[in-house]
Coordinates of C-alpha atoms in Angstrom, one line a residue:
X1 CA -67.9 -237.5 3.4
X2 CA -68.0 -234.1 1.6
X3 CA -71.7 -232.2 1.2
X4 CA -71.8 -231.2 -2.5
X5 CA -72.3 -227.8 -2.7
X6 CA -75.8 -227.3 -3.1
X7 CA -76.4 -229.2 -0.3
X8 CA -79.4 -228.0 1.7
X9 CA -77.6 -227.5 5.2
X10 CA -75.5 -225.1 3.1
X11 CA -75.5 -221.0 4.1
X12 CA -76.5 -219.0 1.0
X13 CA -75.4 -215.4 1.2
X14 CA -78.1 -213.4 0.0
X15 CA -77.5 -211.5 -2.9
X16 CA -77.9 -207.8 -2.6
X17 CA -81.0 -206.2 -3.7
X18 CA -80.7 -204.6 -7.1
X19 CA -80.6 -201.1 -7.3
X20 CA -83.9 -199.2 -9.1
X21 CA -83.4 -195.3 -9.0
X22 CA -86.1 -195.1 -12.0
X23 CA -88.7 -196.8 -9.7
X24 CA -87.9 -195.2 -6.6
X25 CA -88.0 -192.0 -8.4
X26 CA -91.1 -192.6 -10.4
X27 CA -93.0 -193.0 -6.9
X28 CA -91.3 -189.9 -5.1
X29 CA -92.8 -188.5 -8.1
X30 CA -96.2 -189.8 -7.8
X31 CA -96.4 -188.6 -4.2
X32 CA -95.9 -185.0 -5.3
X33 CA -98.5 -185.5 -8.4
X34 CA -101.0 -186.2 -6.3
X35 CA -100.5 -182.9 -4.1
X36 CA -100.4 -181.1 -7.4
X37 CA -103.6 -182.8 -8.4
X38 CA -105.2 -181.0 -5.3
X39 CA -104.0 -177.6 -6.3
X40 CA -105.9 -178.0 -10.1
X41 CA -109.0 -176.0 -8.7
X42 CA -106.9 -173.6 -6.6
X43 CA -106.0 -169.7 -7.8
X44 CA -104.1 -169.2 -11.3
X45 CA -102.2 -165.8 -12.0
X46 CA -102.8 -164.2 -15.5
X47 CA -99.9 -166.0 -17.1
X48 CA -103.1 -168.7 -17.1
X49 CA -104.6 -166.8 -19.9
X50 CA -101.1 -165.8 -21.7
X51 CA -100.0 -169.7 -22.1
X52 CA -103.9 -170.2 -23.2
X53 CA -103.6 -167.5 -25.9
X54 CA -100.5 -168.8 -27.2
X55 CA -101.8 -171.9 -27.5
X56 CA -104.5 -170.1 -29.7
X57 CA -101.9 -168.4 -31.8
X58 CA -99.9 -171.1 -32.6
X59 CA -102.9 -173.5 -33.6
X60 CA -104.9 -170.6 -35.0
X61 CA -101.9 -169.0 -37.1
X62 CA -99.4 -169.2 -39.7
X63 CA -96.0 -169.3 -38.2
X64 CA -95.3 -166.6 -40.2
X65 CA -98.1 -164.6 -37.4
X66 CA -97.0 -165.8 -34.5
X67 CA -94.4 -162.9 -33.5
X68 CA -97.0 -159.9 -34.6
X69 CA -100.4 -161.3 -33.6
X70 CA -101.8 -158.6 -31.2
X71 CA -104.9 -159.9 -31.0
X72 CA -104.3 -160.1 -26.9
X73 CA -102.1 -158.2 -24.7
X74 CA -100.4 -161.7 -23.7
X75 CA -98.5 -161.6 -26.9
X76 CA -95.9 -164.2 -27.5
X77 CA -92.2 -163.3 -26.4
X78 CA -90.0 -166.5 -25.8
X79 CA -88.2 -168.1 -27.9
X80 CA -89.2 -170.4 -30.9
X81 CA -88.7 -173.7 -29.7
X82 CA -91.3 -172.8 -26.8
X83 CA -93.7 -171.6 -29.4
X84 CA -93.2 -175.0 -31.0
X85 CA -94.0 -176.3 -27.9
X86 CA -97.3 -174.0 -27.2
X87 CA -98.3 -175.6 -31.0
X88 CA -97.5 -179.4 -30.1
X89 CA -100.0 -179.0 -26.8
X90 CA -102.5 -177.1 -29.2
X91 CA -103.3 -179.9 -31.0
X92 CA -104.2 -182.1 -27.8
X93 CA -106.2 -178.4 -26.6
X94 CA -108.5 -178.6 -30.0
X95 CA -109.5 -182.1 -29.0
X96 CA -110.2 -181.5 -25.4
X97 CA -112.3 -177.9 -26.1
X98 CA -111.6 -176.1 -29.3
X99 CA -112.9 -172.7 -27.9
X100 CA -109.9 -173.0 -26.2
X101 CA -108.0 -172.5 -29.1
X102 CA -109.9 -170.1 -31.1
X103 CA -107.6 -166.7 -31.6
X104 CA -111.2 -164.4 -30.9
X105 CA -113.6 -166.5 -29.2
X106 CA -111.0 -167.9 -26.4
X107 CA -109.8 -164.7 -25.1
X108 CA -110.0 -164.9 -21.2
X109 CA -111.9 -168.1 -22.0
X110 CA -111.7 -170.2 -18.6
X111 CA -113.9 -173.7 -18.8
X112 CA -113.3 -176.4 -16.6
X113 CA -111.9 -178.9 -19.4
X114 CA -109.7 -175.9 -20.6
X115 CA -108.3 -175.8 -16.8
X116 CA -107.8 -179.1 -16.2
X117 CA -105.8 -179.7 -19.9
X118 CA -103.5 -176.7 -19.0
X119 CA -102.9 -177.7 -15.3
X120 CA -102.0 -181.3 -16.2
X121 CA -100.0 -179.9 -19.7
X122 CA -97.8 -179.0 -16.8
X123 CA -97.9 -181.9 -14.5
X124 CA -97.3 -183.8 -17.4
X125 CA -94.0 -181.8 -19.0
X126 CA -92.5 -181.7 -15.3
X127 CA -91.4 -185.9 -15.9
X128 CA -88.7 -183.6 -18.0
X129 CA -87.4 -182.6 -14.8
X130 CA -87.7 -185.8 -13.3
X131 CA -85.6 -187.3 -15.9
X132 CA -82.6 -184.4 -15.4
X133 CA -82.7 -185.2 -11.6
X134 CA -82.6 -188.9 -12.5
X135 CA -79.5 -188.9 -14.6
X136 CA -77.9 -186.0 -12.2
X137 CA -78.2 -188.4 -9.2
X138 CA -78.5 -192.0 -10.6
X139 CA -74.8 -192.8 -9.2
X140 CA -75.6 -191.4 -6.1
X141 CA -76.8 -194.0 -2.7
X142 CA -80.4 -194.4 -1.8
X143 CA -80.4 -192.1 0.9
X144 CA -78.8 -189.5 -1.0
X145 CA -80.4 -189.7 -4.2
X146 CA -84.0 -190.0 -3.0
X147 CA -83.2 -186.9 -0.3
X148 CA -82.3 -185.0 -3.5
X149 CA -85.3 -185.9 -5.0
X150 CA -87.5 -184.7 -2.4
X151 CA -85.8 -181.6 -2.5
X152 CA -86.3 -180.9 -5.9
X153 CA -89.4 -182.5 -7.0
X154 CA -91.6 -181.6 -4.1
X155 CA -90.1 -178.1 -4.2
X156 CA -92.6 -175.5 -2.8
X157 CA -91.3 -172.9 -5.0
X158 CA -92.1 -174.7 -7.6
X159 CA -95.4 -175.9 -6.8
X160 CA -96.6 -172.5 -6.4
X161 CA -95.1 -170.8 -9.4
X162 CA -95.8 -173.3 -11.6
X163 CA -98.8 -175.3 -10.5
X164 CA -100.5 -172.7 -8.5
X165 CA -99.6 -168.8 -10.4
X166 CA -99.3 -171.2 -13.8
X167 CA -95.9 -171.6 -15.8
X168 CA -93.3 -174.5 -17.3
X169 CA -90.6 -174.1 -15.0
X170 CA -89.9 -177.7 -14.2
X171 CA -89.9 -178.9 -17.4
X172 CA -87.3 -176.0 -18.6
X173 CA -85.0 -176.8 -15.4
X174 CA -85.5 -180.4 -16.6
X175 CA -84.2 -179.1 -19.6
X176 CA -80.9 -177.5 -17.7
X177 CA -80.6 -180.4 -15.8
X178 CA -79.8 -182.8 -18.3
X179 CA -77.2 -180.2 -19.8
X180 CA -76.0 -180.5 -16.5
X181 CA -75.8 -184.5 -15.8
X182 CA -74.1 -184.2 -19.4
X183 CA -71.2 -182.1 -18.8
X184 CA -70.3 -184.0 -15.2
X185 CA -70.4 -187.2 -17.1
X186 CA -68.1 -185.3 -19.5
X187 CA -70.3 -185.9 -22.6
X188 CA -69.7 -182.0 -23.1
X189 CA -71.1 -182.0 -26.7
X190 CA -74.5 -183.8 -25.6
X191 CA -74.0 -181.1 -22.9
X192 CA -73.7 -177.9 -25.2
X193 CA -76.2 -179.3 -27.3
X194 CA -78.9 -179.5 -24.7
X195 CA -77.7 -176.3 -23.4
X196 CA -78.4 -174.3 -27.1
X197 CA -82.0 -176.4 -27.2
X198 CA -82.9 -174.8 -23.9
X199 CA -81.9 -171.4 -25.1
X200 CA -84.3 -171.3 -27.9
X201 CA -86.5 -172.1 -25.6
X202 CA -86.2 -169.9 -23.0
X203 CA -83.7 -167.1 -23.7
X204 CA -83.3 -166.1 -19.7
X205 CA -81.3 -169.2 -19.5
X206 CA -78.7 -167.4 -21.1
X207 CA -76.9 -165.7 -18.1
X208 CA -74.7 -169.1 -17.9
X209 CA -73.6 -168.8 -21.3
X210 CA -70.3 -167.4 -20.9
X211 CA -69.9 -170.5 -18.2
X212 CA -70.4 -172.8 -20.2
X213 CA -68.4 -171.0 -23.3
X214 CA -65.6 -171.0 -21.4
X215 CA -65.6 -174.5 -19.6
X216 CA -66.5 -176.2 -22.6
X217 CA -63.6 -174.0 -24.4
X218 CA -61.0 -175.5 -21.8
X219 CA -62.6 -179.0 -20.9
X220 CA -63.8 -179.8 -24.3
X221 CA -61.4 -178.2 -26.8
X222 CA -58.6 -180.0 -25.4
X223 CA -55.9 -182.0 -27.1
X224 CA -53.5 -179.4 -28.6
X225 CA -54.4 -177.1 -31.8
X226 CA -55.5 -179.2 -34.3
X227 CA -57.8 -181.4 -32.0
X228 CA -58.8 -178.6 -30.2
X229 CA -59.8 -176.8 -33.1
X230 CA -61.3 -179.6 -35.0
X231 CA -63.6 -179.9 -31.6
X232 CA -64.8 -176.0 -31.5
X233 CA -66.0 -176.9 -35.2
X234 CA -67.8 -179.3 -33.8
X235 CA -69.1 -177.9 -30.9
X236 CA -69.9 -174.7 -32.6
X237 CA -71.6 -176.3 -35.6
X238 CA -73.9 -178.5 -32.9
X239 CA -75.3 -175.5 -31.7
X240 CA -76.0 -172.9 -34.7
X241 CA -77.6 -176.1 -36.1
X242 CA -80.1 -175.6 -33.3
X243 CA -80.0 -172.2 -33.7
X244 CA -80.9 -172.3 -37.2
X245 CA -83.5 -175.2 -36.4
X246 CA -85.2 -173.0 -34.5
X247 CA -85.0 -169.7 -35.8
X248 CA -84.5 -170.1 -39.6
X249 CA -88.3 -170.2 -40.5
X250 CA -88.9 -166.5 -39.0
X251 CA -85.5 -165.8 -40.8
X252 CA -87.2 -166.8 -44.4
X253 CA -90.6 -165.3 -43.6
X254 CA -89.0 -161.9 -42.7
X255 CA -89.8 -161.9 -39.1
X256 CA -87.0 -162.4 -37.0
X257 CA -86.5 -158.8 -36.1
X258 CA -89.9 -159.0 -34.2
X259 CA -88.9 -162.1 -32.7
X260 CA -85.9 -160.3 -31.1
X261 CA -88.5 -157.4 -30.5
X262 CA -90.3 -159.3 -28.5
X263 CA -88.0 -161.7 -26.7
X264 CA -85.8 -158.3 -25.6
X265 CA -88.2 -155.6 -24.3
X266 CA -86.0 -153.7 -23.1
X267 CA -88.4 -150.6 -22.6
X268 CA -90.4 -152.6 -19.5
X269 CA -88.1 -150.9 -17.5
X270 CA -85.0 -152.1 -14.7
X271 CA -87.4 -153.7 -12.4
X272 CA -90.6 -156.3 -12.5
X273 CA -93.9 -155.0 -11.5
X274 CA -93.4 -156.7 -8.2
X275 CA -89.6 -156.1 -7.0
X276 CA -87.7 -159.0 -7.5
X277 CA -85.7 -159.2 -4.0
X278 CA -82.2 -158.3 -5.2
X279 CA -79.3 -155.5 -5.3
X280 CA -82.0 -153.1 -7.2
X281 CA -84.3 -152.8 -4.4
X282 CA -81.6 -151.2 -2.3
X283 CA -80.9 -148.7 -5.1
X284 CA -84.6 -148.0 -6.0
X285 CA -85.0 -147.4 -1.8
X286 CA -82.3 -145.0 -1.7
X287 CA -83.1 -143.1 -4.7
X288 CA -86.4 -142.8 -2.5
X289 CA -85.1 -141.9 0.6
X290 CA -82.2 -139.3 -1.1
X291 CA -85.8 -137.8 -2.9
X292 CA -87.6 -137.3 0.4
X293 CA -84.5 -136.1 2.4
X294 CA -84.0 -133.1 -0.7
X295 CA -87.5 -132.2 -1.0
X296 CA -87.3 -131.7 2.3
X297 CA -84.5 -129.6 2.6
X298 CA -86.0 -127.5 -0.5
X299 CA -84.2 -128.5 -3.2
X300 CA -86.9 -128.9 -6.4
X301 CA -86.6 -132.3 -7.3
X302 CA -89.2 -134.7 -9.4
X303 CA -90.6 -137.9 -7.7
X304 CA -90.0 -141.0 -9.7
X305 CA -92.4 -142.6 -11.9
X306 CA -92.8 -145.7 -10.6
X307 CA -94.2 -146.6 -7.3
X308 CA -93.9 -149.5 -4.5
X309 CA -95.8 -151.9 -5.6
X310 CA -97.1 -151.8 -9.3
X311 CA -95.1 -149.8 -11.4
X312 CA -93.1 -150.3 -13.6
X313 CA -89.7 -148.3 -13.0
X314 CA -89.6 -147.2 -17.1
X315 CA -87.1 -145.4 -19.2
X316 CA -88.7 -142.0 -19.0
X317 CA -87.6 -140.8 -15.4
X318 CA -87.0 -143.8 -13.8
X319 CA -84.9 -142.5 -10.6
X320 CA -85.0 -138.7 -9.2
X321 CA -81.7 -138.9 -7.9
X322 CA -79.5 -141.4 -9.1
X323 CA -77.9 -142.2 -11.9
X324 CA -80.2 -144.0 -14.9
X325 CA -79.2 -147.5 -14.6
X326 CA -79.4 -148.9 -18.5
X327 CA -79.7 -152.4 -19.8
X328 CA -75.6 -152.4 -20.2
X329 CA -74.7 -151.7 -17.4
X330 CA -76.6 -154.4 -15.5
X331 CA -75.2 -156.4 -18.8
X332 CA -72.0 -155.5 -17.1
X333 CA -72.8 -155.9 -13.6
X334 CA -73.5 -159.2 -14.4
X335 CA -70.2 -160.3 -16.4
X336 CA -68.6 -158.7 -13.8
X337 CA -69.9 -160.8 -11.6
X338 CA -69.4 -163.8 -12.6
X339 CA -66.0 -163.5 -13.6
X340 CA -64.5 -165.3 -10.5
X341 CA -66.2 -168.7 -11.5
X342 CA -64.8 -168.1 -15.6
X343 CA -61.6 -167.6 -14.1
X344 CA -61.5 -170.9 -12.3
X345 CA -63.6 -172.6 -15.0
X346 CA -60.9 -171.5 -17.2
X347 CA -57.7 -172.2 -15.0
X348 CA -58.9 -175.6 -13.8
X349 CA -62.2 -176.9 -16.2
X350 CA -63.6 -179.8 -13.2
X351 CA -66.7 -181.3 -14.3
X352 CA -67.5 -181.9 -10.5
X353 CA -67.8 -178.0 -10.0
X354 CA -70.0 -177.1 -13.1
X355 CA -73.3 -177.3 -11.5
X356 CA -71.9 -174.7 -9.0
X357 CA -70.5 -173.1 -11.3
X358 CA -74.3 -172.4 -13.3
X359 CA -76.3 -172.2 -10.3
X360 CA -73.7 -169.2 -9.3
X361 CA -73.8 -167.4 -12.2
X362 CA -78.1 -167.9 -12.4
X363 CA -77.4 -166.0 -8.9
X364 CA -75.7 -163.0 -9.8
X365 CA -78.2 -162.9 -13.1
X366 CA -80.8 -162.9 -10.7
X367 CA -78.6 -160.0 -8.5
X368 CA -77.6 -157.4 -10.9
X369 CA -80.0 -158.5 -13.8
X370 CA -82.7 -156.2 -15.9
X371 CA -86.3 -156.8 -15.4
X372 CA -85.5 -159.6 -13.2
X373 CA -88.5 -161.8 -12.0
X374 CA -89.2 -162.8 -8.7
X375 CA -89.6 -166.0 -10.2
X376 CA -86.1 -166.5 -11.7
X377 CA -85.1 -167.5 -8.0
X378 CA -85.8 -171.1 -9.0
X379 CA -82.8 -170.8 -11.8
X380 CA -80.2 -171.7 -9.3
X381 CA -82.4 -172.9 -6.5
X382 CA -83.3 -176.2 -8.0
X383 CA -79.3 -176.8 -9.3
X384 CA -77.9 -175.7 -5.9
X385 CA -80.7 -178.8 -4.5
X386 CA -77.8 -181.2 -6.4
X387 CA -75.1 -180.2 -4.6
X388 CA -77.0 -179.5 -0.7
X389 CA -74.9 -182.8 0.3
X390 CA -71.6 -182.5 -0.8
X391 CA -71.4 -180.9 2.4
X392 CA -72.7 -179.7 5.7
X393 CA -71.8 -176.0 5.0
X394 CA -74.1 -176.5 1.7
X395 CA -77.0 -177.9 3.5
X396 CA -77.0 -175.7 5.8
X397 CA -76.8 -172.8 2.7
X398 CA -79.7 -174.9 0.7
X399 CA -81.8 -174.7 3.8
X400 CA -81.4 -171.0 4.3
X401 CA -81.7 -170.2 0.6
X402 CA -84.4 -172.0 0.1
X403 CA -86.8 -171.0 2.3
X404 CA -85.8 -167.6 1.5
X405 CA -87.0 -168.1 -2.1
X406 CA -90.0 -169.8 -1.3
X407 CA -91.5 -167.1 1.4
X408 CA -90.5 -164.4 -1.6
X409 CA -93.2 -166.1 -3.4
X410 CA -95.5 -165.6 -1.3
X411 CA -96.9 -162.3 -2.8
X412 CA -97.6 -164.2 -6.2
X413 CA -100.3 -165.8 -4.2
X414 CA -102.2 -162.8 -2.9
X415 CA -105.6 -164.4 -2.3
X416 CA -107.0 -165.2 1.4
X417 CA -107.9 -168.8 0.6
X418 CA -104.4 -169.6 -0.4
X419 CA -102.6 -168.5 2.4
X420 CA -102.5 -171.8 3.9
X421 CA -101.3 -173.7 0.7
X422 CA -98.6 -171.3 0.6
X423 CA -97.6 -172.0 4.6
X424 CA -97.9 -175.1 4.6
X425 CA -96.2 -175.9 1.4
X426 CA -93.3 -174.4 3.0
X427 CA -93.2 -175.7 6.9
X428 CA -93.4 -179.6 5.2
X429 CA -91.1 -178.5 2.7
X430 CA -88.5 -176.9 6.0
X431 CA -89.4 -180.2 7.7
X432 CA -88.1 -182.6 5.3
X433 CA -85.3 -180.6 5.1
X434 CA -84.3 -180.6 8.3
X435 CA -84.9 -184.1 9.5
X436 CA -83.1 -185.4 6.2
X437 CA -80.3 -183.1 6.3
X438 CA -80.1 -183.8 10.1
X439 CA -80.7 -187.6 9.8
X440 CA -77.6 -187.4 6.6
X441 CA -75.4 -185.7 8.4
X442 CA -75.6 -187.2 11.9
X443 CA -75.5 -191.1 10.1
X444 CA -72.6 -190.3 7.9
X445 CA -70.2 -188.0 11.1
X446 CA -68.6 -191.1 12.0
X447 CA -67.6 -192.3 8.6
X448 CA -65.1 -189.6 7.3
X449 CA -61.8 -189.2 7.4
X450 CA -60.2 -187.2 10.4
X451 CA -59.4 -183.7 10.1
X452 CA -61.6 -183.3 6.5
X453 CA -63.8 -180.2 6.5
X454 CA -67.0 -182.7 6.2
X455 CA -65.3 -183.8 9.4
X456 CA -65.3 -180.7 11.1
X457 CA -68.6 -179.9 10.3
X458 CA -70.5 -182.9 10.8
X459 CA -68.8 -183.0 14.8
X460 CA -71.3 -180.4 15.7
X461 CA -74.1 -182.0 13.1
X462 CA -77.0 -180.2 11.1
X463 CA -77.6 -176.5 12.8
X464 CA -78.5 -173.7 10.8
X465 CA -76.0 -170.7 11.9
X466 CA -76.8 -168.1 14.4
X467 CA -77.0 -165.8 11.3
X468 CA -79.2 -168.4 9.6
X469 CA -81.7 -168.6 12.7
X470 CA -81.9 -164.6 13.1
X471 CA -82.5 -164.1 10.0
X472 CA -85.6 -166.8 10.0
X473 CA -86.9 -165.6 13.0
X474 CA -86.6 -162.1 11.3
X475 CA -88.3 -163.3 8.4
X476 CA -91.6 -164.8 10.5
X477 CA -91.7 -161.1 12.2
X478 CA -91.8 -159.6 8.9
X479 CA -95.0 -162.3 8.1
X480 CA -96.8 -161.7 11.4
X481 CA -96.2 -157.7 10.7
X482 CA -97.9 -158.2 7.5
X483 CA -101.0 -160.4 7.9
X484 CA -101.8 -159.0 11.1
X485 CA -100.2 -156.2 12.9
X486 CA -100.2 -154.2 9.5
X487 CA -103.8 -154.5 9.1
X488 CA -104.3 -152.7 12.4
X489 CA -102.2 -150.3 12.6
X490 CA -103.2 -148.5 9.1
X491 CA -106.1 -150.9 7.7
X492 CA -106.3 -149.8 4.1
X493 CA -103.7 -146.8 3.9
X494 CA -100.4 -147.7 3.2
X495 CA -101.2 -151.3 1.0
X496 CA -97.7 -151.2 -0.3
X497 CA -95.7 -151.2 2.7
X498 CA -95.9 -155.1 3.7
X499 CA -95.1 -155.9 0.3
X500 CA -92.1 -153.4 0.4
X501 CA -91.0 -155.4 3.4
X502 CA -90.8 -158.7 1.7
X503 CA -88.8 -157.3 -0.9
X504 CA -86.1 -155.1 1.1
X505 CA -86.0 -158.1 3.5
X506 CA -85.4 -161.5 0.9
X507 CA -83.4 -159.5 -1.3
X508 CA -81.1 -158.8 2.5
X509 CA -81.4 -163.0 2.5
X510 CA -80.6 -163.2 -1.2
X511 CA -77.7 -160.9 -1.2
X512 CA -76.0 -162.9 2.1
X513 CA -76.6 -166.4 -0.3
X514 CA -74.6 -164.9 -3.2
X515 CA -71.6 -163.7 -0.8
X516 CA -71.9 -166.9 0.4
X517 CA -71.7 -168.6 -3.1
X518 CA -68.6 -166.8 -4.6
X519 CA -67.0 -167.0 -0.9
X520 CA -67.3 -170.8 -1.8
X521 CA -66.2 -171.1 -5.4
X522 CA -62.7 -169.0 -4.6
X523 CA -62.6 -171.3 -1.6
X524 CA -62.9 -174.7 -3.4
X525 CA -60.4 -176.6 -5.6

């Protein structure tokens, strides 16, 4: 006698359990707002007081006042889809405390409501970047995906340049991000589009133009010359409608040459206040050192301007030695640059390689760049997180790189009581690291195909190099110099020096990362 098929003696395969990446990421993400919750009381930096004064302008003002209001020091210089932005939260700033938004009474005004509304602003803007790492990695397993996650969302460079020091950096890499998961699902318009929205709103974004000119030339204008063509329109037409979107109303009211004035000053000078750790350091040091060694042997020659730690290295007499370095030539530095990655974007357009591709050229911007923040490290940090599994080689870079960044931070945070938010951000955030890159790597050895590179690499699983481990262990001497030995050797002479050491020493870090990186994009096909 046959059982009919639902019979209860029956075995039922279980189905498998669906897959939610936007709930799993929605509670990676509420892990890491709570941590930021605890860091609302902690130390802000005075960009605090410049996003708080152009909330002020923007609610206080006629657009037409925005670019020329010197009311404050903190004037506004990014671009105008940002100052939209500063005028959507003003509105939301009025209700909570409208001294807040007053263009006289709120200058340096600090009151706890005003703190709290601009810490969570942030917290709040950052789902942005949750989305971008979302649709980046939604294709991805579990494992993978949520690893990437971790990486990027609980990043401790981010935490303290945006939720400690105070800026919108994770909502603007949110911004890049999507661009990103848009040209590697080969939407390349939505991709360009996004791309020309998040250069009017922050115009630094702009070193990975000529990528993205040229891929989207070769991978988008496809199809022979009428196609092609027809698609450059259309392209081209997406984004000086955004252009004109966000620029056209300075246009008609006369001011958009002192929106360019103030987006480009160029007369701050080749370097930030605090030496961004790249090639420049090693310039400005031996224009130093070349002074001392001629003085010395008599010859008459004019200390620089700028000194170690706050100065601005300005137009005037900005090196004693060595040739003045202009804003074209680092222009051209730059191009330069990244010409190996627009020579394979070109040759062979692969939607796999772009976000190498960007987070390369936001590397060499960050090199060879003018005026380059410390904080610009984060530009290709955060898009080389995406790729820290493709293999072991790249994990093994992320991890390096990464902490590199972070601990370059570190001086952005210069008060006692946050040294150990700072530390500690950055152990959990090398811990995770390693046991997930470890725990990847060892789990997935067995599964690839003999003789592959993964293979290879995953025999001897995750080790940082021999370089990668001197150079850490460097990196904790130079800390353990600084916060103690320093102190006692020379007490308040010398306050530069530790500082100096950071610098010279990261940018040593950052220059072996963007060897590394173009060593990698000739290598790959």
């Amino acid at each position: 006698m046959k059982l009919p098929k639902n019979h209860h003696n029956q075995t039922q395969i279980p189905k498998p359990k669906p897959n939610k990446p936007i709930t799993e990421i929605l509670w990676v993400s509420l892990i890491a707002i709570c941590i930021k919750f605890l860091l609302i009381p902690a130390y802000h930096s005075t960009d605090f007081e410049v996003h708080r004064n152009w909330l002020a302008i923007t609610h206080s003002l006629p657009l037409s006042q925005w670019y020329s209001d010197q009311t404050s020091p903190w004037t506004l210089d990014y671009p105008p889809l940002f100052a939209h932005f500063e005028h959507f939260l003003s509105f939301f700033a009025s209700l909570v405390d409208p001294t807040m938004v007053h263009i006289h009474h709120g200058l340096n005004y600090k009151s706890q409501p005003t703190i709290l509304f601009q810490r969570l602003s942030v917290i709040v803007s950052e789902f942005v970047l949750v989305f971008g790492i979302y649709r980046l990695t939604r294709n991805l397993g579990y494992k993978e995906r949520v690893l990437i996650w971790v990486l990027v969302i609980s990043s401790p460079g981010l935490m303290i340049v945006d939720h400690l020091h105070f800026q919108y950096n994770g909502f603007l890499l949110g911004v890049l991000l999507i661009s990103l998961s848009a040209l590697e699902e080969g939407k390349d318009l939505l991709g360009g589009f996004v791309f020309a929205v998040l250069l009017c709103f922050k115009h630094l974004f702009a070193v990975a133009a000529p990528v993205y000119f040229v891929y989207l030339l070769r991978h988008y204008c496809r199809g022979g010359l009428i196609k092609g063509f027809g698609r450059l329109v259309i392209m081209g037409s997406a984004v000086v409608a955004v252009f004109a979107a966000a620029y056209g109303p300075f246009l008609y009211h006369g001011q958009i040459q002192q929106v360019f004035h103030r987006m480009f000053p160029f007369g701050r000078g080749l370097c930030h206040a605090y030496w961004a750790p790249n090639f420049w350091v090693f310039y400005i040091i031996l224009d130093k050192v070349l002074a001392f060694l001629l003085v010395k042997m008599g010859f008459n020659v004019q200390a620089p301007i700028a000194s170690f730690t706050g100065g601005l290295v300005g137009d005037s007499s900005p090196f004693a030695v060595l040739p003045r370095v202009t804003p074209m030539i680092t222009f051209g530095i730059v191009l330069l640059a990244i010409a190996p990655c627009l020579i394979k974007a070109w040759r062979d357009p692969q939607p796999r390689m772009i976000t190498r591709w960007i987070a390369y050229a936001y590397t060499c911007g960050f090199m060879f760049g003018w005026h380059v923040h410390e904080k610009a490290s984060l530009h290709f940090v955060i898009p080389l997180a995406i790729i820290a599994l493709k293999s072991a080689e790249d994990a093994k870079h992320y991890f390096y790189l990464s902490i590199v960044s972070c601990y370059s931070l570190f001086p952005l945070l210069f008060e006692a009581q946050e040294y150990p938010i700072k530390v500690l951000l950055l152990l959990l955030h090398a811990s995770l690291m390693w046991s997930g890159f470890f725990s990847h790597f060892s789990a997935n050895a067995s599964t690839k195909a003999a003789g592959s590179e993964q293979t290879r690499y995953d025999k001897t699983r995750f080790i940082v190099g021999w370089f990668g481990k001197l150079y850490l262990l460097g990196l904790l001497a130079v800390e353990i110099y600084g916060q103690f030995v320093h102190p006692i050797l020379f007490a308040e002479r010398l306050p530069f020096l530790p500082l100096m050491l950071i610098s010279i020493y990261c940018a040593f870090g950052m220059m072996y990362s963007w060897i590394w990186q173009l060593r990698r994009i000739i290598k790959l096909h």
